[in-house]
Coordinates of C-alpha atoms in Angstrom, one line a residue:
Chain A
M1273 CA 0.0 0.0 0.0
I1274 CA 1.2 3.5 -0.8
S1275 CA 1.3 6.0 2.0
K1276 CA -0.6 9.2 1.4
N1277 CA 2.4 11.4 2.3
K1278 CA 4.7 9.9 -0.4
K1279 CA 4.2 10.4 -4.1
P1280 CA 3.5 7.0 -5.6
L1281 CA 6.8 5.7 -7.2
G1282 CA 4.9 4.1 -10.1
K1283 CA 6.5 1.9 -12.7
E1284 CA 6.5 4.8 -15.2
T1285 CA 8.2 7.2 -12.7
E1286 CA 10.9 4.6 -12.0
R1287 CA 11.5 4.1 -15.7
N1288 CA 11.7 7.8 -16.2
E1289 CA 14.4 8.1 -13.5
I1290 CA 16.5 5.2 -14.9
H1291 CA 16.2 6.7 -18.4
N1292 CA 17.3 10.2 -17.2
K1293 CA 20.3 8.8 -15.4
K1294 CA 21.3 6.7 -18.4
M1295 CA 21.0 9.7 -20.7
Q1296 CA 23.1 11.9 -18.4
K1297 CA 25.9 9.3 -18.7
I1298 CA 25.5 9.2 -22.5
K1299 CA 25.7 13.0 -22.6
V1300 CA 28.9 13.0 -20.6
A1301 CA 30.5 10.4 -22.9
R1302 CA 29.2 12.1 -26.0
D1303 CA 30.4 15.6 -25.0
K1304 CA 33.8 14.1 -24.2
L1305 CA 34.0 12.4 -27.6
M1306 CA 32.8 15.5 -29.5
S1307 CA 35.4 17.7 -27.8
T1308 CA 38.1 15.6 -29.5
K1309 CA 36.6 16.4 -32.9
T1310 CA 38.1 19.8 -33.5
E1311 CA 39.5 19.7 -37.1
E1312 CA 37.8 21.0 -40.2
K1313 CA 38.6 19.8 -43.6
G1314 CA 37.1 19.5 -47.1
L1315 CA 35.7 16.0 -47.4
I1316 CA 35.5 13.5 -50.1
I1317 CA 32.1 12.0 -49.6
V1318 CA 30.7 9.0 -51.4
H1319 CA 27.0 7.8 -51.6
T1320 CA 26.7 4.4 -53.1
G1321 CA 24.7 1.2 -52.9
S1322 CA 21.5 0.0 -54.7
G1323 CA 19.1 1.7 -52.4
K1324 CA 17.4 5.0 -52.7
G1325 CA 18.6 8.4 -51.4
K1326 CA 22.1 8.6 -52.8
S1327 CA 21.3 11.6 -54.9
S1328 CA 18.5 12.9 -52.8
S1329 CA 20.6 13.2 -49.6
A1330 CA 23.3 14.9 -51.6
F1331 CA 20.7 17.4 -52.9
G1332 CA 19.6 17.8 -49.2
M1333 CA 23.2 18.8 -48.5
I1334 CA 23.0 21.4 -51.4
M1335 CA 19.9 22.7 -49.7
R1336 CA 21.9 23.1 -46.5
C1337 CA 24.7 24.9 -48.3
I1338 CA 22.2 27.4 -49.8
A1339 CA 20.7 27.9 -46.3
H1340 CA 24.2 28.6 -44.9
N1341 CA 25.1 30.8 -47.9
L1342 CA 27.9 28.5 -49.0
P1343 CA 28.4 28.7 -52.7
C1344 CA 27.9 25.3 -54.3
A1345 CA 27.6 23.5 -57.6
V1346 CA 26.2 20.4 -59.1
V1347 CA 27.4 18.5 -62.1
Q1348 CA 24.9 15.9 -63.2
F1349 CA 26.6 13.1 -65.1
I1350 CA 23.4 11.2 -66.0
K1351 CA 20.3 13.3 -66.8
G1352 CA 17.7 10.7 -67.3
T1353 CA 14.2 11.2 -65.9
W1354 CA 15.3 11.1 -62.3
N1355 CA 15.9 14.0 -60.1
T1356 CA 14.0 16.3 -62.4
G1357 CA 12.3 17.8 -59.4
E1358 CA 15.5 18.8 -57.7
R1359 CA 17.0 20.1 -61.0
D1360 CA 14.0 22.3 -61.7
F1361 CA 14.0 23.5 -58.1
L1362 CA 17.6 24.5 -58.2
E1363 CA 17.7 25.8 -61.7
K1364 CA 14.6 27.9 -61.4
R1365 CA 14.9 29.2 -57.9
F1366 CA 18.5 29.2 -56.9
Q1367 CA 20.5 30.0 -60.1
K1368 CA 22.7 32.5 -58.1
E1369 CA 23.3 30.2 -55.1
C1370 CA 24.0 27.0 -57.0
L1371 CA 25.6 26.4 -60.4
F1372 CA 23.9 23.6 -62.2
I1373 CA 25.7 21.8 -65.0
V1374 CA 24.0 18.9 -66.9
S1375 CA 26.4 16.6 -68.7
G1376 CA 25.3 13.4 -70.3
E1377 CA 21.8 12.7 -71.6
G1378 CA 20.4 9.7 -69.9
F1379 CA 21.2 6.3 -68.5
T1380 CA 23.5 4.4 -70.8
W1381 CA 20.7 2.0 -71.8
E1382 CA 18.7 5.0 -73.0
T1383 CA 21.4 6.6 -75.2
Q1384 CA 22.9 3.3 -76.5
D1385 CA 25.8 5.2 -77.8
R1386 CA 29.0 4.6 -75.9
E1387 CA 31.1 7.1 -77.8
R1388 CA 28.7 9.9 -77.1
D1389 CA 28.4 8.8 -73.4
I1390 CA 32.2 9.0 -73.1
A1391 CA 32.4 12.4 -74.7
A1392 CA 29.6 13.7 -72.3
A1393 CA 31.3 12.2 -69.2
K1394 CA 34.6 13.7 -70.2
A1395 CA 33.0 17.1 -70.7
G1396 CA 31.3 16.8 -67.3
W1397 CA 34.6 15.9 -65.6
A1398 CA 36.4 18.8 -67.3
K1399 CA 33.7 21.2 -65.9
A1400 CA 33.9 19.4 -62.5
K1401 CA 37.7 20.0 -62.2
E1402 CA 37.2 23.7 -63.0
L1403 CA 34.5 24.0 -60.4
I1404 CA 36.5 22.1 -57.7
Q1405 CA 39.5 24.3 -58.3
N1406 CA 37.4 27.5 -58.1
S1407 CA 38.1 28.6 -54.6
E1408 CA 34.9 30.5 -54.3
I1409 CA 32.9 27.3 -54.5
K1410 CA 32.9 25.3 -51.3
F1411 CA 30.7 22.3 -52.1
I1412 CA 30.5 20.4 -55.3
L1413 CA 28.1 17.5 -56.1
L1414 CA 29.2 15.1 -58.8
D1415 CA 25.9 13.4 -59.3
E1416 CA 26.0 9.8 -60.7
I1417 CA 29.7 10.1 -61.6
N1418 CA 30.1 6.5 -60.3
I1419 CA 28.1 5.3 -63.3
A1420 CA 30.7 7.0 -65.6
L1421 CA 33.5 5.5 -63.6
R1422 CA 32.0 2.1 -63.5
Y1423 CA 31.9 1.9 -67.3
D1424 CA 35.4 3.4 -67.6
Y1425 CA 34.1 6.5 -69.4
L1426 CA 36.4 8.3 -67.0
D1427 CA 39.7 7.0 -65.6
I1428 CA 39.4 6.2 -61.9
K1429 CA 43.0 7.0 -61.3
E1430 CA 42.8 10.4 -62.8
V1431 CA 39.7 11.2 -60.7
V1432 CA 41.2 9.9 -57.5
D1433 CA 44.5 11.7 -58.0
F1434 CA 42.7 14.9 -58.8
L1435 CA 40.6 14.7 -55.6
L1436 CA 43.7 13.9 -53.5
Y1437 CA 46.2 16.3 -54.9
E1438 CA 44.3 19.1 -56.8
K1439 CA 41.2 19.7 -54.7
P1440 CA 41.5 22.8 -52.4
P1441 CA 41.8 21.5 -48.8
M1442 CA 38.6 23.1 -47.5
T1443 CA 36.4 22.1 -50.5
H1444 CA 33.8 19.3 -50.1
V1445 CA 33.1 17.0 -53.0
V1446 CA 30.3 14.5 -53.0
L1447 CA 30.3 11.7 -55.5
T1448 CA 27.1 9.6 -56.0
G1449 CA 26.0 6.5 -57.8
R1450 CA 25.9 2.8 -57.3
N1451 CA 28.9 0.5 -57.6
A1452 CA 31.5 3.1 -56.4
K1453 CA 34.9 1.8 -57.3
D1454 CA 37.2 0.5 -54.5
E1455 CA 39.8 3.1 -55.4
L1456 CA 37.3 5.9 -54.6
I1457 CA 36.1 4.3 -51.4
E1458 CA 39.7 4.0 -50.3
V1459 CA 40.4 7.8 -50.5
A1460 CA 37.0 9.0 -49.3
D1461 CA 36.5 10.5 -45.9
L1462 CA 32.8 9.7 -45.5
V1463 CA 31.1 6.8 -47.3
T1464 CA 27.5 5.8 -47.0
E1465 CA 26.0 2.7 -48.6
M1466 CA 22.3 2.9 -49.3
L1467 CA 20.8 -0.5 -49.1
L1468 CA 17.5 -1.5 -50.7
V1469 CA 15.5 -3.3 -48.1
K1470 CA 12.0 -3.2 -49.7
H1471 CA 10.8 -1.5 -52.9
P1472 CA 7.2 -0.9 -54.2
F1473 CA 8.2 -1.8 -57.8
R1474 CA 7.8 -5.4 -56.6
D1475 CA 4.1 -4.7 -56.2
G1476 CA 3.6 -3.1 -59.6
I1477 CA 3.8 0.5 -58.3
K1478 CA 5.3 2.9 -60.7
A1479 CA 7.7 5.8 -60.0
Q1480 CA 5.8 8.7 -58.5
K1481 CA 6.2 12.5 -58.2
G1482 CA 8.0 13.6 -55.0
V1483 CA 9.1 10.0 -54.2
E1484 CA 11.2 9.1 -57.1
F1485 CA 11.5 12.3 -59.2
Chain B
M1042 CA 45.0 -6.9 -92.8
I1043 CA 42.1 -4.5 -93.0
S1044 CA 40.7 -3.7 -96.4
K1045 CA 40.8 0.0 -97.4
N1046 CA 37.0 -0.1 -98.1
K1047 CA 36.3 -1.1 -94.6
K1048 CA 36.6 1.1 -91.6
P1049 CA 39.2 -0.3 -89.2
L1050 CA 37.4 -2.2 -86.5
G1051 CA 39.7 -1.0 -83.6
K1052 CA 39.5 -2.3 -80.1
E1053 CA 37.6 0.8 -78.9
T1054 CA 35.1 0.7 -81.8
E1055 CA 34.5 -3.0 -81.1
R1056 CA 33.9 -2.2 -77.4
N1057 CA 31.5 0.5 -78.4
E1058 CA 29.5 -1.8 -80.6
I1059 CA 29.3 -4.6 -78.0
H1060 CA 28.3 -2.0 -75.3
N1061 CA 25.6 -0.4 -77.5
K1062 CA 24.1 -3.8 -78.3
K1063 CA 24.1 -4.8 -74.7
M1064 CA 22.4 -1.5 -73.8
Q1065 CA 19.7 -2.0 -76.4
K1066 CA 18.9 -5.4 -74.8
I1067 CA 18.8 -3.8 -71.3
K1068 CA 16.5 -1.1 -72.6
V1069 CA 14.1 -3.6 -74.1
A1070 CA 14.0 -5.6 -70.9
R1071 CA 13.7 -2.4 -68.8
D1072 CA 10.9 -0.9 -70.8
K1073 CA 9.0 -4.2 -70.6
L1074 CA 9.5 -4.3 -66.9
M1075 CA 8.5 -0.6 -66.4
S1076 CA 5.3 -1.2 -68.5
T1077 CA 4.1 -3.5 -65.8
K1078 CA 4.5 -0.8 -63.1
T1079 CA 1.2 1.1 -63.6
E1080 CA -0.2 1.6 -60.2
E1081 CA 0.0 4.7 -58.1
K1082 CA -0.4 4.7 -54.4
G1083 CA 0.5 6.7 -51.3
L1084 CA 3.6 5.0 -49.9
I1085 CA 4.8 4.3 -46.4
I1086 CA 8.5 5.0 -46.7
V1087 CA 11.2 4.3 -44.1
H1088 CA 14.8 5.5 -44.0
T1089 CA 16.8 3.8 -41.3
G1090 CA 20.3 2.5 -40.4
S1091 CA 23.3 4.1 -38.7
G1092 CA 24.7 5.9 -41.8
K1093 CA 24.1 9.4 -43.0
G1094 CA 21.4 10.6 -45.4
K1095 CA 18.2 9.3 -43.7
S1096 CA 16.9 12.8 -43.1
S1097 CA 18.7 14.6 -45.9
S1098 CA 17.3 12.3 -48.5
A1099 CA 13.8 12.8 -47.1
F1100 CA 14.4 16.6 -47.2
G1101 CA 15.5 16.1 -50.8
M1102 CA 12.0 14.5 -51.4
I1103 CA 10.4 17.6 -49.8
M1104 CA 12.4 19.7 -52.3
R1105 CA 11.0 17.7 -55.1
C1106 CA 7.5 18.1 -53.8
I1107 CA 8.0 21.8 -53.7
A1108 CA 9.3 21.7 -57.3
H1109 CA 6.2 19.8 -58.4
N1110 CA 3.8 22.0 -56.3
L1111 CA 2.8 19.1 -54.1
P1112 CA 1.7 20.5 -50.7
C1113 CA 3.9 18.9 -48.1
A1114 CA 4.7 19.0 -44.4
V1115 CA 7.5 18.1 -41.9
V1116 CA 7.1 17.1 -38.3
Q1117 CA 10.5 17.1 -36.7
F1118 CA 10.5 14.8 -33.6
I1119 CA 14.0 15.6 -32.5
K1120 CA 15.2 19.1 -33.0
G1121 CA 18.9 18.9 -31.9
T1122 CA 21.5 20.8 -33.7
W1123 CA 21.2 18.6 -36.8
N1124 CA 19.3 19.6 -39.9
T1125 CA 19.2 23.2 -38.9
G1126 CA 20.2 24.1 -42.5
E1127 CA 17.2 22.4 -43.9
R1128 CA 14.9 23.8 -41.3
D1129 CA 16.0 27.3 -41.9
F1130 CA 15.8 26.8 -45.6
L1131 CA 12.2 25.6 -45.5
E1132 CA 11.0 27.9 -42.7
K1133 CA 12.4 31.0 -44.2
R1134 CA 11.9 30.5 -47.9
F1135 CA 9.0 28.0 -48.3
Q1136 CA 6.5 28.7 -45.5
K1137 CA 3.6 28.5 -48.0
E1138 CA 4.7 25.4 -49.8
C1139 CA 5.8 23.3 -46.7
L1140 CA 4.4 23.3 -43.2
F1141 CA 7.1 22.9 -40.7
I1142 CA 6.4 21.7 -37.1
V1143 CA 9.1 21.2 -34.5
S1144 CA 8.2 18.9 -31.7
G1145 CA 10.8 17.7 -29.2
E1146 CA 13.7 19.8 -28.1
G1147 CA 16.8 17.7 -28.8
F1148 CA 18.2 14.3 -28.6
T1149 CA 17.1 12.4 -25.6
W1150 CA 20.6 12.6 -24.0
E1151 CA 20.4 16.3 -24.3
T1152 CA 17.1 16.8 -22.5
Q1153 CA 17.6 14.0 -19.9
D1154 CA 13.9 14.3 -19.1
R1155 CA 11.9 11.3 -20.2
E1156 CA 8.6 12.7 -19.2
R1157 CA 9.1 15.9 -21.2
D1158 CA 10.4 13.9 -24.2
I1159 CA 7.2 11.7 -24.1
A1160 CA 4.9 14.7 -23.9
A1161 CA 6.8 16.3 -26.9
A1162 CA 6.6 13.1 -28.9
K1163 CA 2.9 12.7 -28.2
A1164 CA 2.2 16.3 -29.2
G1165 CA 4.2 15.7 -32.4
W1166 CA 2.3 12.6 -33.2
A1167 CA -1.1 14.3 -32.6
K1168 CA 0.0 17.0 -35.1
A1169 CA 1.3 14.3 -37.5
K1170 CA -2.1 12.5 -37.5
E1171 CA -3.9 15.8 -38.3
L1172 CA -1.5 16.5 -41.2
I1173 CA -1.8 13.0 -42.6
Q1174 CA -5.6 13.2 -42.6
N1175 CA -5.6 16.6 -44.2
S1176 CA -6.4 15.6 -47.8
E1177 CA -4.7 18.7 -49.2
I1178 CA -1.3 17.6 -48.0
K1179 CA 0.2 14.9 -50.2
F1180 CA 3.5 14.2 -48.6
I1181 CA 4.4 14.2 -44.9
L1182 CA 7.9 13.7 -43.4
L1183 CA 8.0 12.4 -39.8
D1184 CA 11.6 13.2 -39.2
E1185 CA 13.4 11.1 -36.5
I1186 CA 10.1 9.5 -35.3
N1187 CA 11.9 6.2 -35.1
I1188 CA 13.8 7.5 -32.1
A1189 CA 10.5 8.2 -30.3
L1190 CA 9.3 4.8 -31.3
R1191 CA 12.5 3.1 -30.2
Y1192 CA 12.2 4.5 -26.6
D1193 CA 8.5 3.7 -26.5
Y1194 CA 7.6 7.4 -26.3
L1195 CA 5.0 6.5 -28.9
D1196 CA 3.1 3.2 -29.2
I1197 CA 4.3 1.4 -32.3
K1198 CA 1.0 -0.4 -32.7
E1199 CA -0.9 2.8 -32.7
V1200 CA 1.4 4.4 -35.3
V1201 CA 1.3 1.4 -37.6
D1202 CA -2.4 1.0 -37.3
F1203 CA -2.9 4.6 -38.1
L1204 CA -0.7 4.4 -41.2
L1205 CA -2.4 1.3 -42.4
Y1206 CA -6.0 2.2 -41.8
E1207 CA -6.3 6.0 -41.4
K1208 CA -3.9 7.4 -43.9
P1209 CA -5.6 8.6 -47.1
P1210 CA -4.7 6.1 -49.9
M1211 CA -2.7 8.6 -52.0
T1212 CA -0.8 10.3 -49.2
H1213 CA 2.9 9.5 -48.9
V1214 CA 4.4 9.4 -45.4
V1215 CA 8.2 9.1 -44.8
L1216 CA 9.5 8.0 -41.4
T1217 CA 13.1 8.5 -40.6
G1218 CA 15.6 7.6 -37.8
R1219 CA 17.9 4.7 -36.9
N1220 CA 16.6 1.4 -35.3
A1221 CA 13.2 1.4 -37.1
K1222 CA 11.0 -1.1 -35.4
D1223 CA 10.3 -4.4 -37.2
E1224 CA 6.5 -3.7 -37.0
L1225 CA 7.1 -0.6 -39.1
I1226 CA 9.4 -2.2 -41.6
E1227 CA 6.7 -4.9 -42.0
V1228 CA 4.0 -2.5 -43.2
A1229 CA 6.3 -0.1 -45.2
D1230 CA 6.3 -0.1 -49.0
L1231 CA 9.7 1.3 -49.4
V1232 CA 12.6 0.8 -47.0
T1233 CA 16.1 2.0 -47.3
E1234 CA 18.9 1.3 -44.8
M1235 CA 21.7 3.8 -44.7
L1236 CA 24.9 2.0 -43.8
L1237 CA 27.9 3.7 -42.3
V1238 CA 31.0 2.6 -44.3
K1239 CA 33.4 5.2 -43.3
H1240 CA 33.1 8.4 -41.2
P1241 CA 35.5 11.3 -40.7
F1242 CA 34.8 11.5 -37.0
R1243 CA 37.3 8.7 -36.7
D1244 CA 40.0 11.1 -37.8
G1245 CA 39.0 13.8 -35.4
I1246 CA 37.0 15.8 -37.9
K1247 CA 34.1 17.7 -36.4
A1248 CA 30.6 18.2 -37.9
Q1249 CA 30.8 20.8 -40.7
K1250 CA 28.3 23.2 -42.3
G1251 CA 26.6 21.8 -45.4
V1252 CA 27.9 18.3 -44.7
E1253 CA 26.3 17.6 -41.3
F1254 CA 24.0 20.5 -40.6

């Protein structure tokens, strides 16, 4: 029986107290850990894997850059029908804040023209190098460049060497696309693999506005 | 020897031809597959895993919705210092296009107050239900709701049942956060797991503008 003078120490109250103490410990450990993270540097970031979100999360980063007034740029190596929403959004509303270059005309099974694909990839890479070396631009997204690297439209060694030795130290470069080459993973600072766990295509659902494009 | 009348079939030309034929086949197969994907429906989408990009890619989707003039909304269950770039961006520039609700005040190790966290999560969920049932809003992001579900601040069965039986059929709902519960994965249409492959924190690099927030 609970005395009238004491507040009832119910199951929920007890759980609250245990939780709060645990979280205090986590905060101490976390603050200590974070205090050791003091350096800033321009990162080589890779988004790969067969799941969704590789390009979208990179476009989310572009949105953050715009919010923070960090000059940024996108080179889109595969145009296709994907990402049209983001492209429209950036091209129409943020021309000043974000440079947008489209190189390449579609997925390689759409163009069916390897020579033209290679020429487009090379033109995109030439533009990318120029943007990366432009010290006024702080964040460059090379969208779907991994596709061009996978098919050897671009030389992986040249790309990796450029990122390592020619990129200004404070510039961030994000490279997206499935099947990122090992050589790129090797030199990257931040690598995320997007894994497909479940996809509505299986159930006959088509690509939809907002979700896929 | 190559006859003068014939173009030299060099190694590169040969590779181009093989590639182009292969891509033609892929296109036929792909077009056939895509023609079976005819249905549209509002999806339950989950972004989980310990890697980056769960929230950013969902914010990328919001950007697409704005580009397509699809009315959308965000309920942010954990405020924290993360995603401030996106929040500023949406709140300042797209108030009309995207409703932005912040519920919860920080990661649970920051607040160290389970009772307050629960109250905030419940308030966020009440607002979320209202937004989901508002037939004018087509896309709702429940950012970091998985954290609230993981700690049982919200009842997983209630959330899952609401998504299954009360969500309008054409409305998309995206739920983000690590440790998504199995019950949610079970009912979701589209699930992506973001895997951490490599992170610069390991090298003493701190969170940086544009990249992390």
